[in-house]
Amino acid sequence: MILFLFLWIVALGVAFVWLLFAAPALPRGRELAIIGVLAAVARFVPLLVFREPHGLWTIDINAYLITASDVLDWRDVYLRDFFVHPYLPFQMYVFAAAKLVADATPVPFFTAARVPQALADVGTALLLTRAASRMWGWSEGARTGLLYALCPFPVLVTIYHGQFDAISVFFATAAVSTLYEPDSARASARSAALLALGILQKLWPAFLFPLLLARVRGDRRFAYSAIVGGIIGGAVLAYMLGFGSSPQRIYDGVFRYNTPYPEAGGPPLILHRFLGSVPGSDALFRFEVHHGEWVAYAAALAAMGWLVVRRAPLYEAGACVLAVLFALMNDGSLYHHLWIIPLGLLAGQRLFVAAVVLTHSAYYVIIGFIGGAMFFPGVEGPGTQWLGQHAHWF
């Protein structure tokens, strides 16, 4: 199994590189069907082969299972001492549905939990095909869709690692591309609803909200904001009523996950040492520990948005915002960079996207296959042992 999964991802990498330099001729009118099938094969073959997680990333799958169990037992997920589900209430229901399927069928939870993500990722490939076709014609649109359909990085993130960004990426990309359609109240309302669903799934599309709002005609901005806020607020209220939660619990669970801690060092600890005994420094330090990263995100992105991407094309601006956001993050999670690939492709930045895809995919393979994060090596030899011991160099 390990050898097959390794060769599969290498084959996708080769196909991706080939597509960077070649423009295959797909039958017009059938490109969506062909791209959809290729995207599905690229994801569902390894999904069906890889039925049980191994290695360090099993921790993530166990957290998903705990979340699903809590939802099905009507327990408040945000009461957990550790951050089992540090997101707004949407993906938790997907996990719960996956557990129902796993309990009622021979399908393991690991497989059932990845199926919705794989379907969303296939949907993103089709979405990119249509959006790129509107800008550059059907030939370049098909090439763009193929690049994502056979891109190894989304497969590594969604199928091998088992992360659940794909659904939110689909909604966020759809929200952005919808505003390229003829300007209308219906298009802006659809974009707002898609963005809200993306934020409920994972928070990162919230940083695209100002860019999208700026592209909506002035008299529709209030409606756009109201739709986004109404859907998110309604989902949170429904969760609170159904599970007996509170705004404070949800806030603590969601907004204190990606925050720096003093024992980890970094900017908060440096700030604390620099201020020393300055009056009020302890309170400032506590605020930085609990909220500082989000403040830094907002400040840096606001400055960049005003100075750099205020007048840039929407796809390019969105990719730029997300790239800066993930560069600022303190956890260094590789899978977050999946977000910039669809918008980067629609911005025409194929060289940039290729650099992200190939370097990150290589890192995933080294850490996952050799370092043991995804698998423990099946055959131990001097070379494998050395690479396993020195995987952190890469």
mmCIF file of C-alpha atoms in Angstrom:
data_model
loop_
_atom_site.group_PDB
_atom_site.id
_atom_site.type_symbol
_atom_site.label_atom_id
_atom_site.label_comp_id
_atom_site.label_asym_id
_atom_site.label_seq_id
_atom_site.Cartn_x
_atom_site.Cartn_y
_atom_site.Cartn_z
ATOM 1 C CA MET A 1 0.000 0.000 0.000
ATOM 2 C CA ILE A 2 2.747 2.471 0.938
ATOM 3 C CA LEU A 3 4.621 1.913 -2.335
ATOM 4 C CA PHE A 4 1.415 2.308 -4.361
ATOM 5 C CA LEU A 5 0.481 5.565 -2.613
ATOM 6 C CA PHE A 6 4.002 6.881 -3.118
ATOM 7 C CA LEU A 7 3.988 6.034 -6.843
ATOM 8 C CA TRP A 8 0.486 7.477 -7.212
ATOM 9 C CA ILE A 9 1.500 10.871 -5.877
ATOM 10 C CA VAL A 10 4.665 10.857 -7.980
ATOM 11 C CA ALA A 11 2.574 10.125 -11.086
ATOM 12 C CA LEU A 12 0.276 13.045 -10.287
ATOM 13 C CA GLY A 13 3.320 15.267 -9.846
ATOM 14 C CA VAL A 14 4.655 14.272 -13.255
ATOM 15 C CA ALA A 15 1.259 14.931 -14.876
ATOM 16 C CA PHE A 16 1.043 18.324 -13.153
ATOM 17 C CA VAL A 17 4.485 19.384 -14.404
ATOM 18 C CA TRP A 18 3.631 18.218 -17.934
ATOM 19 C CA LEU A 19 0.440 20.304 -17.915
ATOM 20 C CA LEU A 20 2.454 23.403 -17.002
ATOM 21 C CA PHE A 21 4.127 23.241 -20.410
ATOM 22 C CA ALA A 22 1.499 21.500 -22.537
ATOM 23 C CA ALA A 23 -2.068 22.358 -23.516
ATOM 24 C CA PRO A 24 -3.890 19.079 -24.196
ATOM 25 C CA ALA A 25 -6.777 19.274 -26.638
ATOM 26 C CA LEU A 26 -9.948 18.134 -24.900
ATOM 27 C CA PRO A 27 -13.175 17.667 -26.880
ATOM 28 C CA ARG A 28 -15.178 20.860 -26.588
ATOM 29 C CA GLY A 29 -18.373 20.341 -24.650
ATOM 30 C CA ARG A 30 -16.935 17.336 -22.849
ATOM 31 C CA GLU A 31 -14.130 19.010 -20.935
ATOM 32 C CA LEU A 32 -16.127 19.247 -17.700
ATOM 33 C CA ALA A 33 -16.950 15.533 -17.771
ATOM 34 C CA ILE A 34 -13.345 14.541 -18.525
ATOM 35 C CA ILE A 35 -11.907 16.827 -15.845
ATOM 36 C CA GLY A 36 -14.474 15.641 -13.310
ATOM 37 C CA VAL A 37 -13.626 11.993 -13.960
ATOM 38 C CA LEU A 38 -9.866 12.599 -13.779
ATOM 39 C CA ALA A 39 -10.211 14.602 -10.566
ATOM 40 C CA ALA A 40 -12.366 11.886 -9.024
ATOM 41 C CA VAL A 41 -9.956 9.097 -10.031
ATOM 42 C CA ALA A 42 -6.978 11.066 -8.670
ATOM 43 C CA ARG A 43 -8.686 11.314 -5.275
ATOM 44 C CA PHE A 44 -10.903 8.274 -4.859
ATOM 45 C CA VAL A 45 -8.381 5.613 -5.881
ATOM 46 C CA PRO A 46 -5.966 6.453 -3.022
ATOM 47 C CA LEU A 47 -8.954 7.097 -0.724
ATOM 48 C CA LEU A 48 -10.191 3.544 -1.237
ATOM 49 C CA VAL A 49 -6.698 2.063 -0.939
ATOM 50 C CA PHE A 50 -5.756 4.039 2.175
ATOM 51 C CA ARG A 51 -8.476 2.872 4.587
ATOM 52 C CA GLU A 52 -6.807 3.300 7.965
ATOM 53 C CA PRO A 53 -4.598 6.191 9.118
ATOM 54 C CA HIS A 54 -1.151 5.551 10.494
ATOM 55 C CA GLY A 55 1.519 7.681 12.084
ATOM 56 C CA LEU A 56 1.267 11.013 13.824
ATOM 57 C CA TRP A 57 -1.651 12.308 11.768
ATOM 58 C CA THR A 58 -3.898 9.730 13.400
ATOM 59 C CA ILE A 59 -4.279 12.375 16.119
ATOM 60 C CA ASP A 60 -6.323 14.519 13.721
ATOM 61 C CA ILE A 61 -8.625 11.655 12.762
ATOM 62 C CA ASN A 62 -9.200 10.794 16.432
ATOM 63 C CA ALA A 63 -10.165 14.428 17.087
ATOM 64 C CA TYR A 64 -12.661 14.262 14.219
ATOM 65 C CA LEU A 65 -14.160 11.100 15.708
ATOM 66 C CA ILE A 66 -14.505 12.744 19.133
ATOM 67 C CA THR A 67 -16.252 15.698 17.492
ATOM 68 C CA ALA A 68 -18.652 13.389 15.653
ATOM 69 C CA SER A 69 -19.456 11.460 18.838
ATOM 70 C CA ASP A 70 -20.159 14.656 20.755
ATOM 71 C CA VAL A 71 -22.540 15.928 18.080
ATOM 72 C CA LEU A 72 -24.437 12.637 17.866
ATOM 73 C CA ASP A 73 -24.701 12.511 21.666
ATOM 74 C CA TRP A 74 -25.861 16.167 21.808
ATOM 75 C CA ARG A 75 -22.836 17.243 23.843
ATOM 76 C CA ASP A 76 -21.320 20.692 23.446
ATOM 77 C CA VAL A 77 -18.093 20.245 21.467
ATOM 78 C CA TYR A 78 -16.693 23.490 22.840
ATOM 79 C CA LEU A 79 -16.693 22.154 26.409
ATOM 80 C CA ARG A 80 -13.691 19.971 25.624
ATOM 81 C CA ASP A 81 -10.562 20.977 27.536
ATOM 82 C CA PHE A 82 -8.428 20.627 24.433
ATOM 83 C CA PHE A 83 -9.206 22.123 21.043
ATOM 84 C CA VAL A 84 -11.060 19.230 19.456
ATOM 85 C CA HIS A 85 -13.066 21.411 17.054
ATOM 86 C CA PRO A 86 -11.743 24.991 17.002
ATOM 87 C CA TYR A 87 -14.068 26.079 14.195
ATOM 88 C CA LEU A 88 -17.595 27.359 13.789
ATOM 89 C CA PRO A 89 -20.440 24.817 13.604
ATOM 90 C CA PHE A 90 -20.511 23.300 10.143
ATOM 91 C CA GLN A 91 -17.791 20.686 9.629
ATOM 92 C CA MET A 92 -18.796 18.998 12.900
ATOM 93 C CA TYR A 93 -22.043 17.950 11.206
ATOM 94 C CA VAL A 94 -20.095 16.452 8.301
ATOM 95 C CA PHE A 95 -18.088 14.400 10.792
ATOM 96 C CA ALA A 96 -21.298 13.304 12.504
ATOM 97 C CA ALA A 97 -22.775 12.152 9.186
ATOM 98 C CA ALA A 98 -19.553 10.255 8.431
ATOM 99 C CA LYS A 99 -19.779 8.463 11.773
ATOM 100 C CA LEU A 100 -23.384 7.489 11.106
ATOM 101 C CA VAL A 101 -22.281 5.958 7.803
ATOM 102 C CA ALA A 102 -19.346 4.184 9.454
ATOM 103 C CA ASP A 103 -21.568 2.787 12.226
ATOM 104 C CA ALA A 104 -24.169 1.499 9.787
ATOM 105 C CA THR A 105 -21.868 0.079 7.102
ATOM 106 C CA PRO A 106 -18.486 -1.660 6.748
ATOM 107 C CA VAL A 107 -17.002 1.677 5.600
ATOM 108 C CA PRO A 108 -14.424 2.872 8.152
ATOM 109 C CA PHE A 109 -14.788 6.362 9.616
ATOM 110 C CA PHE A 110 -11.497 7.478 8.038
ATOM 111 C CA THR A 111 -12.901 6.728 4.585
ATOM 112 C CA ALA A 112 -16.363 8.169 5.231
ATOM 113 C CA ALA A 113 -14.924 11.404 6.648
ATOM 114 C CA ARG A 114 -12.809 12.030 3.546
ATOM 115 C CA VAL A 115 -15.503 11.374 0.932
ATOM 116 C CA PRO A 116 -17.212 14.809 1.299
ATOM 117 C CA GLN A 117 -13.807 16.491 1.136
ATOM 118 C CA ALA A 118 -12.887 14.566 -2.016
ATOM 119 C CA LEU A 119 -16.201 15.491 -3.658
ATOM 120 C CA ALA A 120 -15.664 19.156 -2.773
ATOM 121 C CA ASP A 121 -12.158 19.016 -4.246
ATOM 122 C CA VAL A 122 -13.552 17.565 -7.479
ATOM 123 C CA GLY A 123 -16.072 20.394 -7.436
ATOM 124 C CA THR A 124 -13.239 22.917 -7.157
ATOM 125 C CA ALA A 125 -11.609 21.496 -10.297
ATOM 126 C CA LEU A 126 -14.894 21.913 -12.187
ATOM 127 C CA LEU A 127 -15.400 25.376 -10.740
ATOM 128 C CA LEU A 128 -11.941 26.452 -11.893
ATOM 129 C CA THR A 129 -12.656 25.110 -15.378
ATOM 130 C CA ARG A 130 -15.787 27.213 -15.746
ATOM 131 C CA ALA A 131 -14.306 30.347 -14.171
ATOM 132 C CA ALA A 132 -11.134 30.208 -16.262
ATOM 133 C CA SER A 133 -13.127 29.515 -19.428
ATOM 134 C CA ARG A 134 -15.105 32.727 -18.916
ATOM 135 C CA MET A 135 -11.843 34.688 -18.758
ATOM 136 C CA TRP A 136 -9.565 32.975 -21.266
ATOM 137 C CA GLY A 137 -11.702 30.695 -23.412
ATOM 138 C CA TRP A 138 -12.570 27.042 -23.134
ATOM 139 C CA SER A 139 -9.093 25.709 -24.052
ATOM 140 C CA GLU A 140 -7.256 27.557 -21.272
ATOM 141 C CA GLY A 141 -10.176 26.881 -18.971
ATOM 142 C CA ALA A 142 -9.810 23.155 -19.529
ATOM 143 C CA ARG A 143 -6.073 23.357 -18.913
ATOM 144 C CA THR A 144 -6.648 25.215 -15.639
ATOM 145 C CA GLY A 145 -9.166 22.619 -14.495
ATOM 146 C CA LEU A 146 -6.782 19.805 -15.426
ATOM 147 C CA LEU A 147 -3.972 21.441 -13.466
ATOM 148 C CA TYR A 148 -6.074 21.310 -10.321
ATOM 149 C CA ALA A 149 -7.629 17.926 -11.078
ATOM 150 C CA LEU A 150 -4.180 16.294 -11.309
ATOM 151 C CA CYS A 151 -2.436 18.523 -8.758
ATOM 152 C CA PRO A 152 -0.699 16.331 -6.152
ATOM 153 C CA PHE A 153 -0.916 18.812 -3.278
ATOM 154 C CA PRO A 154 -4.739 18.784 -2.812
ATOM 155 C CA VAL A 155 -4.637 14.977 -2.916
ATOM 156 C CA LEU A 156 -1.947 14.891 -0.216
ATOM 157 C CA VAL A 157 -3.877 17.323 1.977
ATOM 158 C CA THR A 158 -7.363 15.910 1.527
ATOM 159 C CA ILE A 159 -6.807 12.167 1.052
ATOM 160 C CA TYR A 160 -3.428 11.302 2.547
ATOM 161 C CA HIS A 161 -3.402 13.695 5.499
ATOM 162 C CA GLY A 162 -7.196 13.724 5.828
ATOM 163 C CA GLN A 163 -7.557 17.461 6.456
ATOM 164 C CA PHE A 164 -10.950 19.044 5.820
ATOM 165 C CA ASP A 165 -10.079 22.357 4.149
ATOM 166 C CA ALA A 166 -11.452 21.248 0.772
ATOM 167 C CA ILE A 167 -15.115 22.061 1.464
ATOM 168 C CA SER A 168 -14.313 25.566 2.667
ATOM 169 C CA VAL A 169 -11.889 26.110 -0.228
ATOM 170 C CA PHE A 170 -14.688 25.195 -2.639
ATOM 171 C CA PHE A 171 -17.147 27.659 -1.074
ATOM 172 C CA ALA A 172 -14.558 30.452 -0.860
ATOM 173 C CA THR A 173 -13.454 29.997 -4.473
ATOM 174 C CA ALA A 174 -17.084 29.897 -5.584
ATOM 175 C CA ALA A 175 -17.816 33.096 -3.658
ATOM 176 C CA VAL A 176 -14.960 34.898 -5.396
ATOM 177 C CA SER A 177 -15.655 33.576 -8.899
ATOM 178 C CA THR A 178 -19.366 34.413 -8.608
ATOM 179 C CA LEU A 179 -18.513 38.122 -8.520
ATOM 180 C CA TYR A 180 -16.961 37.760 -11.991
ATOM 181 C CA GLU A 181 -20.391 36.995 -13.374
ATOM 182 C CA PRO A 182 -22.539 39.861 -14.687
ATOM 183 C CA ASP A 183 -23.102 42.306 -11.850
ATOM 184 C CA SER A 184 -26.501 41.659 -10.327
ATOM 185 C CA ALA A 185 -28.208 41.483 -6.957
ATOM 186 C CA ARG A 186 -28.616 37.737 -7.409
ATOM 187 C CA ALA A 187 -24.889 37.193 -8.055
ATOM 188 C CA SER A 188 -23.817 39.226 -5.032
ATOM 189 C CA ALA A 189 -26.349 37.455 -2.807
ATOM 190 C CA ARG A 190 -25.114 34.065 -4.023
ATOM 191 C CA SER A 191 -21.507 35.115 -3.383
ATOM 192 C CA ALA A 192 -22.391 36.232 0.155
ATOM 193 C CA ALA A 193 -24.126 32.935 0.943
ATOM 194 C CA LEU A 194 -21.190 30.914 -0.394
ATOM 195 C CA LEU A 195 -18.716 32.991 1.596
ATOM 196 C CA ALA A 196 -20.741 32.511 4.784
ATOM 197 C CA LEU A 197 -20.757 28.730 4.319
ATOM 198 C CA GLY A 198 -17.000 28.806 3.747
ATOM 199 C CA ILE A 199 -16.449 30.780 6.963
ATOM 200 C CA LEU A 200 -18.673 28.389 8.924
ATOM 201 C CA GLN A 201 -16.586 25.479 7.641
ATOM 202 C CA LYS A 202 -13.258 27.152 8.452
ATOM 203 C CA LEU A 203 -12.488 30.749 9.373
ATOM 204 C CA TRP A 204 -10.005 31.735 6.674
ATOM 205 C CA PRO A 205 -12.533 33.008 4.067
ATOM 206 C CA ALA A 206 -13.363 35.791 6.544
ATOM 207 C CA PHE A 207 -10.144 37.482 5.428
ATOM 208 C CA LEU A 208 -11.504 37.610 1.864
ATOM 209 C CA PHE A 209 -14.668 39.404 2.997
ATOM 210 C CA PRO A 210 -13.293 42.985 2.709
ATOM 211 C CA LEU A 211 -11.988 42.292 -0.797
ATOM 212 C CA LEU A 212 -15.321 40.904 -1.926
ATOM 213 C CA LEU A 213 -17.324 43.646 -0.254
ATOM 214 C CA ALA A 214 -15.235 46.273 -2.071
ATOM 215 C CA ARG A 215 -16.206 44.671 -5.419
ATOM 216 C CA VAL A 216 -19.938 44.826 -4.714
ATOM 217 C CA ARG A 217 -21.801 47.892 -5.928
ATOM 218 C CA GLY A 218 -22.289 50.414 -3.127
ATOM 219 C CA ASP A 219 -26.028 49.990 -2.655
ATOM 220 C CA ARG A 220 -25.634 46.204 -2.320
ATOM 221 C CA ARG A 221 -22.899 46.178 0.306
ATOM 222 C CA PHE A 222 -25.319 46.280 3.224
ATOM 223 C CA ALA A 223 -27.246 43.321 1.809
ATOM 224 C CA TYR A 224 -23.998 41.440 1.189
ATOM 225 C CA SER A 225 -22.872 41.989 4.798
ATOM 226 C CA ALA A 226 -26.315 41.126 6.151
ATOM 227 C CA ILE A 227 -26.419 37.809 4.286
ATOM 228 C CA VAL A 228 -22.941 36.800 5.475
ATOM 229 C CA GLY A 229 -23.651 37.832 9.066
ATOM 230 C CA GLY A 230 -27.156 36.384 9.058
ATOM 231 C CA ILE A 231 -26.129 32.918 7.891
ATOM 232 C CA ILE A 232 -23.184 32.721 10.313
ATOM 233 C CA GLY A 233 -25.205 34.161 13.197
ATOM 234 C CA GLY A 234 -28.121 31.853 12.479
ATOM 235 C CA ALA A 235 -25.878 28.774 12.420
ATOM 236 C CA VAL A 236 -24.221 29.757 15.705
ATOM 237 C CA LEU A 237 -27.586 30.507 17.335
ATOM 238 C CA ALA A 238 -29.011 27.184 16.173
ATOM 239 C CA TYR A 239 -26.005 25.386 17.655
ATOM 240 C CA MET A 240 -26.337 27.210 20.970
ATOM 241 C CA LEU A 241 -30.029 26.351 21.220
ATOM 242 C CA GLY A 242 -29.534 22.738 20.192
ATOM 243 C CA PHE A 243 -26.461 21.966 22.290
ATOM 244 C CA GLY A 244 -26.858 24.341 25.219
ATOM 245 C CA SER A 245 -23.691 26.246 24.399
ATOM 246 C CA SER A 246 -22.909 29.936 24.927
ATOM 247 C CA PRO A 247 -21.237 32.689 22.894
ATOM 248 C CA GLN A 248 -18.278 32.756 25.301
ATOM 249 C CA ARG A 249 -17.650 29.029 24.947
ATOM 250 C CA ILE A 250 -17.758 29.211 21.166
ATOM 251 C CA TYR A 251 -15.504 32.256 21.145
ATOM 252 C CA ASP A 252 -12.980 30.576 23.438
ATOM 253 C CA GLY A 253 -13.024 27.408 21.378
ATOM 254 C CA VAL A 254 -12.712 29.092 17.997
ATOM 255 C CA PHE A 255 -10.572 32.180 18.481
ATOM 256 C CA ARG A 256 -8.043 30.878 20.980
ATOM 257 C CA TYR A 257 -6.815 27.927 18.974
ATOM 258 C CA ASN A 258 -4.220 29.579 16.754
ATOM 259 C CA THR A 259 -2.785 31.800 19.477
ATOM 260 C CA PRO A 260 0.836 31.925 20.630
ATOM 261 C CA TYR A 261 1.671 30.575 24.056
ATOM 262 C CA PRO A 262 4.449 31.863 26.312
ATOM 263 C CA GLU A 263 6.136 28.486 26.647
ATOM 264 C CA ALA A 264 6.480 28.384 22.855
ATOM 265 C CA GLY A 265 8.573 31.553 22.793
ATOM 266 C CA GLY A 266 8.156 33.815 19.797
ATOM 267 C CA PRO A 267 6.803 37.388 19.679
ATOM 268 C CA PRO A 268 4.734 37.288 22.922
ATOM 269 C CA LEU A 269 7.664 36.156 25.033
ATOM 270 C CA ILE A 270 10.040 38.593 23.336
ATOM 271 C CA LEU A 271 7.551 41.408 23.938
ATOM 272 C CA HIS A 272 7.166 40.438 27.590
ATOM 273 C CA ARG A 273 10.921 40.367 28.164
ATOM 274 C CA PHE A 274 11.402 43.657 26.340
ATOM 275 C CA LEU A 275 8.771 45.471 28.379
ATOM 276 C CA GLY A 276 10.067 44.011 31.632
ATOM 277 C CA SER A 277 8.566 45.804 34.603
ATOM 278 C CA VAL A 278 6.776 48.514 32.617
ATOM 279 C CA PRO A 279 3.417 49.185 34.327
ATOM 280 C CA GLY A 280 0.630 47.281 32.618
ATOM 281 C CA SER A 281 2.982 44.953 30.747
ATOM 282 C CA ASP A 282 1.511 41.849 32.408
ATOM 283 C CA ALA A 283 -1.985 42.700 31.177
ATOM 284 C CA LEU A 284 -0.608 43.485 27.728
ATOM 285 C CA PHE A 285 1.224 40.170 27.718
ATOM 286 C CA ARG A 286 -1.917 38.237 28.661
ATOM 287 C CA PHE A 287 -3.842 39.994 25.904
ATOM 288 C CA GLU A 288 -1.093 39.138 23.412
ATOM 289 C CA VAL A 289 -1.104 35.484 24.454
ATOM 290 C CA HIS A 290 -4.863 35.128 24.036
ATOM 291 C CA HIS A 291 -5.572 37.469 21.150
ATOM 292 C CA GLY A 292 -2.287 38.700 19.716
ATOM 293 C CA GLU A 293 -2.107 36.512 16.652
ATOM 294 C CA TRP A 294 -5.547 37.547 15.445
ATOM 295 C CA VAL A 295 -4.650 41.208 16.042
ATOM 296 C CA ALA A 296 -1.442 40.711 14.060
ATOM 297 C CA TYR A 297 -3.390 39.019 11.252
ATOM 298 C CA ALA A 298 -5.886 41.845 11.042
ATOM 299 C CA ALA A 299 -3.289 44.622 11.213
ATOM 300 C CA ALA A 300 -0.916 43.115 8.640
ATOM 301 C CA LEU A 301 -3.694 42.194 6.230
ATOM 302 C CA ALA A 302 -5.347 45.595 6.570
ATOM 303 C CA ALA A 303 -2.062 47.354 5.830
ATOM 304 C CA MET A 304 -1.330 45.068 2.897
ATOM 305 C CA GLY A 305 -4.873 45.414 1.581
ATOM 306 C CA TRP A 306 -4.671 49.197 1.641
ATOM 307 C CA LEU A 307 -1.159 49.534 0.224
ATOM 308 C CA VAL A 308 -0.833 46.595 -2.159
ATOM 309 C CA VAL A 309 -3.993 44.854 -3.289
ATOM 310 C CA ARG A 310 -6.639 47.563 -2.988
ATOM 311 C CA ARG A 311 -6.826 47.984 -6.755
ATOM 312 C CA ALA A 312 -5.435 44.607 -7.821
ATOM 313 C CA PRO A 313 -7.584 42.078 -9.724
ATOM 314 C CA LEU A 314 -9.760 40.113 -7.344
ATOM 315 C CA TYR A 315 -8.224 36.672 -7.872
ATOM 316 C CA GLU A 316 -4.695 38.021 -7.479
ATOM 317 C CA ALA A 317 -5.680 40.070 -4.426
ATOM 318 C CA GLY A 318 -7.308 37.042 -2.782
ATOM 319 C CA ALA A 319 -4.301 34.802 -3.368
ATOM 320 C CA CYS A 320 -2.011 37.518 -2.010
ATOM 321 C CA VAL A 321 -4.092 37.997 1.149
ATOM 322 C CA LEU A 322 -4.150 34.270 1.877
ATOM 323 C CA ALA A 323 -0.406 33.894 1.210
ATOM 324 C CA VAL A 324 0.377 36.643 3.727
ATOM 325 C CA LEU A 325 -2.088 35.194 6.234
ATOM 326 C CA PHE A 326 -0.477 31.759 6.216
ATOM 327 C CA ALA A 327 3.021 33.221 6.302
ATOM 328 C CA LEU A 328 2.053 34.927 9.576
ATOM 329 C CA MET A 329 0.641 31.798 11.182
ATOM 330 C CA ASN A 330 2.598 30.404 14.081
ATOM 331 C CA ASP A 331 1.805 26.718 13.616
ATOM 332 C CA GLY A 332 3.439 26.314 10.197
ATOM 333 C CA SER A 333 0.736 23.914 8.989
ATOM 334 C CA LEU A 334 1.615 22.973 5.444
ATOM 335 C CA TYR A 335 -1.918 22.103 4.386
ATOM 336 C CA HIS A 336 -3.151 25.693 4.787
ATOM 337 C CA HIS A 337 -1.385 26.633 1.557
ATOM 338 C CA LEU A 338 -3.999 24.616 -0.325
ATOM 339 C CA TRP A 339 -6.120 27.762 -0.102
ATOM 340 C CA ILE A 340 -3.964 29.866 -2.401
ATOM 341 C CA ILE A 341 -3.815 27.334 -5.252
ATOM 342 C CA PRO A 342 -7.296 27.854 -6.830
ATOM 343 C CA LEU A 343 -7.112 31.653 -6.647
ATOM 344 C CA GLY A 344 -3.497 31.583 -7.826
ATOM 345 C CA LEU A 345 -4.495 29.561 -10.887
ATOM 346 C CA LEU A 346 -7.368 31.931 -11.684
ATOM 347 C CA ALA A 347 -4.971 34.867 -11.299
ATOM 348 C CA GLY A 348 -2.809 33.297 -14.017
ATOM 349 C CA GLN A 349 0.127 32.866 -11.600
ATOM 350 C CA ARG A 350 1.010 29.334 -12.694
ATOM 351 C CA LEU A 351 4.707 29.620 -11.885
ATOM 352 C CA PHE A 352 3.916 30.741 -8.342
ATOM 353 C CA VAL A 353 1.352 27.964 -7.938
ATOM 354 C CA ALA A 354 3.803 25.392 -9.310
ATOM 355 C CA ALA A 355 6.451 26.496 -6.791
ATOM 356 C CA VAL A 356 3.983 26.084 -3.918
ATOM 357 C CA VAL A 357 2.667 22.754 -5.177
ATOM 358 C CA LEU A 358 5.997 21.092 -5.914
ATOM 359 C CA THR A 359 7.911 22.274 -2.841
ATOM 360 C CA HIS A 360 5.041 21.528 -0.460
ATOM 361 C CA SER A 361 4.302 18.168 -2.063
ATOM 362 C CA ALA A 362 7.959 17.171 -1.773
ATOM 363 C CA TYR A 363 7.934 18.206 1.884
ATOM 364 C CA TYR A 364 4.767 16.184 2.476
ATOM 365 C CA VAL A 365 6.360 13.111 0.910
ATOM 366 C CA ILE A 366 9.562 13.459 2.929
ATOM 367 C CA ILE A 367 7.815 14.053 6.254
ATOM 368 C CA GLY A 368 4.872 11.769 5.582
ATOM 369 C CA PHE A 369 6.467 8.737 4.020
ATOM 370 C CA ILE A 370 9.955 8.903 5.467
ATOM 371 C CA GLY A 371 9.552 10.942 8.630
ATOM 372 C CA GLY A 372 6.604 8.845 9.774
ATOM 373 C CA ALA A 373 3.953 11.545 10.081
ATOM 374 C CA MET A 374 1.690 9.678 7.654
ATOM 375 C CA PHE A 375 3.208 6.200 7.670
ATOM 376 C CA PHE A 376 5.837 4.354 9.564
ATOM 377 C CA PRO A 377 8.300 3.042 6.955
ATOM 378 C CA GLY A 378 7.628 -0.571 6.065
ATOM 379 C CA VAL A 379 11.233 -1.436 5.262
ATOM 380 C CA GLU A 380 14.026 -0.129 7.449
ATOM 381 C CA GLY A 381 17.380 0.360 5.820
ATOM 382 C CA PRO A 382 20.351 2.645 6.484
ATOM 383 C CA GLY A 383 19.096 5.255 4.011
ATOM 384 C CA THR A 384 15.537 5.242 5.371
ATOM 385 C CA GLN A 385 16.754 5.451 8.950
ATOM 386 C CA TRP A 386 19.023 8.392 8.156
ATOM 387 C CA LEU A 387 16.256 10.292 6.362
ATOM 388 C CA GLY A 388 13.832 9.558 9.178
ATOM 389 C CA GLN A 389 16.278 10.938 11.727
ATOM 390 C CA HIS A 390 17.016 14.047 9.658
ATOM 391 C CA ALA A 391 13.580 14.742 8.137
ATOM 392 C CA HIS A 392 13.427 18.021 10.057
ATOM 393 C CA TRP A 393 16.244 19.338 7.839
ATOM 394 C CA PHE A 394 13.798 19.419 4.944
#
